[in-house]
Amino acid sequence: MTASLAKRVEPSWLREFSGPMTAELVQQPGEFGLGRVPSRLRPDATTELVCGFCSTGCGLTAHLRNGHAINLSPSNDYPVNLGMACPKGWEALTPLAAPDRATTPLLRDARGHVAPIDWDHALQVFTLRFKALLDQHGPESIAFLSSGQICTEEMAFLGALFKFGMGGLHGDSNTRQCMATSHVAYKQSFGFDAPPYTYADFEESDVLVFVGSNLCVAHPIMWQRVLRNPHNPEIIVIDPRKTETALAATQHLPIQPKSDLVLLYGTARELIARGRVDAEFVAGSTRGFEEFANFVQQFTREVVCDATGLKADAYARFVDTIARGQRVSFWWTMGVNQGHESTRTAQAIVNLALLTGNIGKRGTGANSITGQCNAMGSRLFANATGLFAGRDFLNASHRADAAQILGIPEARIPQRNSLAYDQIVDRVRQGRIKGLWVIGTNPSHSWIGQDAFNDTLRGLEFLVVQDAYTTTETAQHAHLLLPAAAWGEKEGTFINSERRIGMAKKISRAPGAALADFHIFRLIAHYWGCANLFQAWTSPQAVFQILKQLSANTPCDFTGIADYRHLDAAGGIQWPWPLADAESHDATKAPNRERRLFDNGRFFHPDGKARFIFDPLRELPEKPDAEFPFVLLTGRGSTAQWHTLTRTNKSEILRRLGPAELQVEIHPKDSKALGVRTGSRVNISSRRATIEAAVLVTATVQQGQVYLPMHDAATNRLTLPVFDTHSRQPAYKFCAVRVQALPRKRK
Ligand SMILES: Nc1nc2c(c(=O)[nH]1)N[C@H]1C(S)=C(S)[C@@H](COP(=O)(O)OP(=O)(O)OC[C@H]3O[C@@H](n4cnc5c(=O)[nH]c(N)nc54)[C@H](O)[C@@H]3O)O[C@H]1N2
Ligand SMILES: Nc1nc2c(c(=O)[nH]1)N[C@H]1C(S)=C(S)[C@@H](COP(=O)(O)OP(=O)(O)OC[C@H]3O[C@@H](n4cnc5c(=O)[nH]c(N)nc54)[C@H](O)[C@@H]3O)O[C@H]1N2
Ligand code: SF4
Ligand SMILES: [Mo]
């Protein structure tokens, strides 16, 4: 290997990266000392930071000894969680100490042996291999896949580095698996990707409708906010399964999987027929209502009950509840977003809120709940499929704007959009993308149709995995592994579901030579030879200031947030928070602590009006048949399990709170027909693969349906790689399978 492309010189600041922790910085402020950490912080004190698992964004209090966190507890006065946390939050320190943490870069040689190397060597290899691919095959031969679980400053750096510095074009993230549908739906309907709500709306509605959301398991602290609602609300859950949330609801609509769109269109028809249209709002604040009203006429009660399997009286009660509601809020998550016609389904929810005028007022809204701690950050600032702060790569004035703010030549900004995740994977399969950089996501477990995906990965000439652990499924394929510091070992900001920007802090030292993603990106810029473009990108706090400038005069303007200290003092601040507001209002005081959008009836399209968007139904890509008679649903398993388990499985407490093995949920009648009981072993086959699981007989699933949690790597061997046409989000929640009893093992 030659060293001609990068000088074998470590920048002097490299030493400092593995350096001091937040708490110690108070004693030794300096360039990296970020003297801006709150002065109340002492080595044996407490400090507040936002949880790094789900998008609720709870505030956690870290209890420090000698500047090092020894315990966590929920923060009492944080406006999100009000003193509560779920098991993952309580246990968030444990995974940091796991023995399989990546502590040094690892390189695989031609024979497949993996050996530790130092950062200098790793960065030489990184630069050399990617540059060679670019030289030989052009800018479309490399790509990255990133995460909604790293800080906004980090994802922004990655997007800028890859596209403006390294000259790559294609990058996407696991936010595609999760929030792409909400992003596209909002952008088309409202003119900007803007979830309108604040968590206070959970407490202020008199009717809450949850579509494809298992809040009790996936967002347990949001559910606690629902429980604080003093208005004796109707809580309606639309989910094929009788989930924990459905059991706690006042109405459960156990619809047939993927019949949501028919139900929502039909509901619009009934509400219009009952005269429950907010005519003034529709006339003043929306466009396309007449066409929509005509379109939904075909979704009669018979059509709806036939498609959804709902009884006529249950459907009538649902419509009636919405019609009578004074403050109706609609909430949706993956049961909507992960479908073959998901964008239109999300927009059908938006349409209901628009036509009834349930938006922009307390206790209302068409509210998409995010998934990962910083999925909202990646939607706005990853610079992957959209240019910074909701800008568009295809728009010349947007490019000029961004170039001017960033002080980079405009020619550095690509004039085309990135490919979406599935298209990147296709290009790898075709051999056109030869080098892939995977950061903070574990697609060998979580991507849809996993066997085909993993075959595809094997065809790569160069795969870099940047992760906190060496044992992830994806890391097993890596040619180069870059060891990342995890949540709690670095600082930056996350944006939660209600648009609240909150602080992540360094309360623990990263193990070995692991570095914060931010510093890995900074080093790569140096070794690549493009550090001159990023002279101002010296620290997360400095990048926060740059992002502020990028946000100016956009709907997500947060120029009124001074710095990290301000965020910390305020308990997080929701965007928008422009300078003008900051000058006249205090972000830390009610009512500014909890704000919703659209209270003036103006949306972000140039004419200020929201759009009614709809389409005819699309056929399901795979239906159950004689050979594969069951519908397979997938999703979260328990509050204690996080995605691919790389983190939560490192805590014995969390492991004990989840099932010990993969369980498939089967309806009692189906189990009888199959001759299986709880604990029996079965094979589950789809057209893609066969896997084994233990049976859990339960009436939470309907007859003809089975459920598997996504936390076991086997689940995605079965799923069918199908994507919504508008958002290109994978349809994880529907495919056809067969279940066969296995002979009992002899003891
Ligand atoms: N404990 C825990 N919490 C998490 C996560 C985790 O891994 N573990 N992950 C976080 C992330 S990234 C996300 S995106 C969220 C996900 O949060 P949720 O979306 O609430 O979780 P899921 O279980 O994926 O899906 C929700 C429900 O959709 C239902 N569903 C399936 N098909 C349909 C359908 O056709 N229509 C309807 N209406 N419903 C359907 C499923 O039965 C399931 O109960 O959770 C976040 N919170
Ligand atoms: N069948 C099925 N599949 C699904 C879903 C489903 O409902 N059903 N849900 C989908 C959804 S909504 C999502 S969001 C995805 C999630 O899928 P993934 O993103 O693949 O899941 P995670 O386990 O969260 O992976 C995060 C990775 O980042 C690493 N990591 C953690 N912190 C850091 C850090 O600070 N820096 C770096 N560099 N690495 C870090 C972790 O160790 C882990 O390997 O799964 C999707 N897959
Ligand atoms: S609800 Fe989400 S943000 Fe809150 S403690 Fe649990 S995982 Fe963390
Ligand atoms: Mo997600």
Short mmCIF file of C-alpha atoms in Angstrom, two decimals, residues 127-339:
data_model
loop_
_atom_site.label_atom_id
_atom_site.label_comp_id
_atom_site.label_asym_id
_atom_site.label_seq_id
_atom_site.Cartn_x
_atom_site.Cartn_y
_atom_site.Cartn_z
CA THR A 127 -8.73 7.46 1.67
CA LEU A 128 -6.71 5.33 -0.68
CA ARG A 129 -9.42 2.79 -1.42
CA PHE A 130 -12.26 5.28 -1.90
CA LYS A 131 -10.10 7.60 -4.01
CA ALA A 132 -9.03 4.68 -6.17
CA LEU A 133 -12.67 3.76 -6.79
CA LEU A 134 -13.54 7.35 -7.66
CA ASP A 135 -10.55 7.61 -10.02
CA GLN A 136 -11.39 4.39 -11.82
CA HIS A 137 -15.18 4.38 -11.80
CA GLY A 138 -16.35 7.92 -11.16
CA PRO A 139 -18.41 9.62 -8.47
CA GLU A 140 -21.29 7.16 -8.63
CA SER A 141 -19.17 4.21 -7.59
CA ILE A 142 -19.24 5.01 -3.86
CA ALA A 143 -22.08 5.61 -1.40
CA PHE A 144 -22.88 5.87 2.28
CA LEU A 145 -25.69 4.60 4.51
CA SER A 146 -26.06 6.47 7.76
CA SER A 147 -28.30 6.81 10.78
CA GLY A 148 -30.91 8.75 12.69
CA GLN A 149 -28.99 7.86 15.85
CA ILE A 150 -25.97 10.15 15.54
CA CYS A 151 -25.94 13.85 16.43
CA THR A 152 -27.22 16.43 13.97
CA GLU A 153 -23.78 18.04 13.81
CA GLU A 154 -22.31 14.63 12.89
CA MET A 155 -24.79 13.77 10.18
CA ALA A 156 -24.42 17.26 8.73
CA PHE A 157 -20.65 16.86 8.67
CA LEU A 158 -20.95 13.48 6.98
CA GLY A 159 -23.32 14.82 4.32
CA ALA A 160 -21.12 17.84 3.63
CA LEU A 161 -17.89 15.84 3.68
CA PHE A 162 -19.13 13.11 1.38
CA LYS A 163 -20.87 15.34 -1.14
CA PHE A 164 -18.84 18.57 -1.12
CA GLY A 165 -15.48 17.25 0.04
CA MET A 166 -15.10 13.71 -1.28
CA GLY A 167 -17.15 14.28 -4.42
CA GLY A 168 -19.64 11.47 -3.86
CA LEU A 169 -23.28 11.71 -4.91
CA HIS A 170 -25.23 8.96 -3.22
CA GLY A 171 -25.98 8.68 0.47
CA ASP A 172 -29.05 7.74 2.45
CA SER A 173 -29.81 6.55 5.97
CA ASN A 174 -31.93 4.24 8.07
CA THR A 175 -34.39 7.13 8.32
CA ARG A 176 -35.56 5.78 4.95
CA GLN A 177 -36.65 2.58 6.75
CA CYS A 178 -38.59 4.65 9.17
CA MET A 179 -39.59 8.25 8.41
CA ALA A 180 -39.29 8.74 4.63
CA THR A 181 -43.05 8.44 4.28
CA SER A 182 -43.80 11.15 6.84
CA HIS A 183 -41.15 13.36 5.26
CA VAL A 184 -42.65 13.11 1.77
CA ALA A 185 -46.24 13.23 2.99
CA TYR A 186 -45.69 16.43 4.98
CA LYS A 187 -43.62 18.05 2.27
CA GLN A 188 -46.31 17.49 -0.33
CA SER A 189 -49.24 18.31 1.95
CA PHE A 190 -47.82 21.18 4.03
CA GLY A 191 -44.98 22.41 1.80
CA PHE A 192 -42.35 21.45 4.36
CA ASP A 193 -41.46 18.37 6.43
CA ALA A 194 -43.03 19.72 9.58
CA PRO A 195 -44.65 17.58 12.30
CA PRO A 196 -47.01 20.19 13.75
CA TYR A 197 -47.48 19.11 17.36
CA THR A 198 -46.17 19.39 20.87
CA TYR A 199 -46.45 16.58 23.43
CA ALA A 200 -48.87 18.76 25.38
CA ASP A 201 -51.36 17.81 22.67
CA PHE A 202 -51.46 14.28 24.11
CA GLU A 203 -52.93 15.85 27.23
CA GLU A 204 -55.25 18.33 25.55
CA SER A 205 -57.20 16.21 23.03
CA ASP A 206 -60.62 14.85 23.73
CA VAL A 207 -60.16 12.25 20.97
CA LEU A 208 -56.82 10.63 20.14
CA VAL A 209 -56.57 8.34 17.10
CA PHE A 210 -53.47 6.13 16.82
CA VAL A 211 -52.94 4.55 13.42
CA GLY A 212 -50.35 1.76 13.25
CA SER A 213 -48.69 2.92 16.43
CA ASN A 214 -47.98 0.77 19.46
CA LEU A 215 -47.22 3.69 21.75
CA CYS A 216 -47.13 1.67 24.99
CA VAL A 217 -44.19 -0.36 23.71
CA ALA A 218 -42.44 1.93 21.25
CA HIS A 219 -42.94 5.30 22.95
CA PRO A 220 -43.88 4.46 26.53
CA ILE A 221 -43.23 7.92 27.89
CA MET A 222 -45.46 9.51 25.27
CA TRP A 223 -48.08 7.05 26.49
CA GLN A 224 -47.54 8.39 30.00
CA ARG A 225 -48.36 11.82 28.62
CA VAL A 226 -51.62 10.40 27.22
CA LEU A 227 -52.42 9.02 30.68
CA ARG A 228 -52.09 12.53 32.11
CA ASN A 229 -54.90 13.74 29.84
CA PRO A 230 -57.61 15.11 32.19
CA HIS A 231 -60.40 15.21 29.57
CA ASN A 232 -61.43 11.56 29.82
CA PRO A 233 -60.52 11.20 26.16
CA GLU A 234 -61.62 8.62 23.64
CA ILE A 235 -58.47 6.73 22.65
CA ILE A 236 -58.82 4.89 19.36
CA VAL A 237 -56.22 2.42 18.14
CA ILE A 238 -56.23 1.24 14.53
CA ASP A 239 -54.02 -1.85 14.38
CA PRO A 240 -54.59 -5.38 13.07
CA ARG A 241 -53.19 -6.61 16.39
CA LYS A 242 -54.66 -6.21 19.85
CA THR A 243 -51.50 -4.50 21.07
CA GLU A 244 -50.74 -3.27 24.57
CA THR A 245 -51.93 0.13 23.34
CA ALA A 246 -55.10 -1.32 21.82
CA LEU A 247 -55.89 -3.03 25.13
CA ALA A 248 -55.58 0.27 26.94
CA ALA A 249 -57.70 2.16 24.39
CA THR A 250 -61.41 2.93 24.53
CA GLN A 251 -61.87 1.71 20.92
CA HIS A 252 -59.79 -0.77 18.97
CA LEU A 253 -60.29 -1.13 15.24
CA PRO A 254 -58.67 -4.47 14.33
CA ILE A 255 -58.57 -3.81 10.61
CA GLN A 256 -57.15 -6.16 8.04
CA PRO A 257 -53.50 -5.29 7.42
CA LYS A 258 -53.04 -2.57 4.81
CA SER A 259 -56.70 -1.66 4.64
CA ASP A 260 -56.00 1.71 6.34
CA LEU A 261 -56.33 3.72 3.17
CA VAL A 262 -59.85 2.43 2.49
CA LEU A 263 -60.84 3.13 6.10
CA LEU A 264 -59.45 6.67 6.03
CA TYR A 265 -60.99 7.57 2.68
CA GLY A 266 -64.29 6.10 3.82
CA THR A 267 -64.11 8.07 7.06
CA ALA A 268 -63.60 11.26 5.09
CA ARG A 269 -66.68 10.40 3.03
CA GLU A 270 -68.81 9.89 6.15
CA LEU A 271 -67.58 13.07 7.83
CA ILE A 272 -68.36 15.06 4.70
CA ALA A 273 -71.81 13.44 4.50
CA ARG A 274 -72.45 14.45 8.12
CA GLY A 275 -71.49 18.03 7.41
CA ARG A 276 -68.50 17.78 9.71
CA VAL A 277 -66.35 19.92 7.38
CA ASP A 278 -64.73 23.04 8.78
CA ALA A 279 -65.78 25.04 5.73
CA GLU A 280 -64.06 28.25 6.74
CA PHE A 281 -60.75 26.54 7.37
CA VAL A 282 -60.98 24.43 4.22
CA ALA A 283 -61.73 27.52 2.11
CA GLY A 284 -59.08 29.72 3.66
CA SER A 285 -56.25 27.29 4.32
CA THR A 286 -56.43 24.37 1.87
CA ARG A 287 -56.61 23.42 -1.79
CA GLY A 288 -58.10 20.43 -3.56
CA PHE A 289 -61.03 19.72 -1.26
CA GLU A 290 -63.70 19.46 -3.98
CA GLU A 291 -61.73 16.87 -5.94
CA PHE A 292 -61.03 14.96 -2.76
CA ALA A 293 -64.69 15.00 -1.71
CA ASN A 294 -65.70 13.60 -5.10
CA PHE A 295 -62.99 10.99 -5.03
CA VAL A 296 -63.95 9.52 -1.65
CA GLN A 297 -67.60 8.97 -2.63
CA GLN A 298 -66.71 5.46 -3.88
CA PHE A 299 -65.65 4.40 -0.35
CA THR A 300 -69.09 3.53 0.91
CA ARG A 301 -69.72 1.83 4.25
CA GLU A 302 -69.96 -1.53 2.49
CA VAL A 303 -66.65 -1.02 0.73
CA VAL A 304 -64.98 -0.03 3.99
CA CYS A 305 -66.39 -2.86 6.09
CA ASP A 306 -65.58 -5.36 3.39
CA ALA A 307 -61.96 -4.27 3.02
CA THR A 308 -61.20 -3.70 6.69
CA GLY A 309 -63.22 -6.54 8.18
CA LEU A 310 -64.75 -4.07 10.65
CA LYS A 311 -68.28 -4.51 11.91
CA ALA A 312 -70.66 -1.78 10.74
CA ASP A 313 -71.37 -0.56 14.26
CA ALA A 314 -67.67 -0.32 15.18
CA TYR A 315 -67.04 1.73 12.05
CA ALA A 316 -70.04 3.95 12.75
CA ARG A 317 -68.91 4.54 16.32
CA PHE A 318 -65.43 5.50 15.11
CA VAL A 319 -66.80 8.04 12.62
CA ASP A 320 -69.20 9.35 15.22
CA THR A 321 -66.43 9.83 17.78
CA ILE A 322 -64.36 11.88 15.35
CA ALA A 323 -67.40 13.87 14.24
CA ARG A 324 -68.26 14.79 17.81
CA GLY A 325 -64.69 15.45 18.92
CA GLN A 326 -63.83 19.02 19.82
CA ARG A 327 -60.07 18.53 19.77
CA VAL A 328 -59.17 15.48 17.71
CA SER A 329 -55.54 14.51 17.24
CA PHE A 330 -54.37 11.86 14.76
CA TRP A 331 -51.08 10.05 15.43
CA TRP A 332 -49.32 7.57 13.21
CA THR A 333 -46.17 5.49 13.14
CA MET A 334 -44.81 2.43 11.31
CA GLY A 335 -48.12 0.63 10.72
CA VAL A 336 -48.68 3.46 8.25
CA ASN A 337 -45.18 4.36 7.09
CA GLN A 338 -44.03 0.84 6.26
CA GLY A 339 -46.52 -0.05 3.53
#
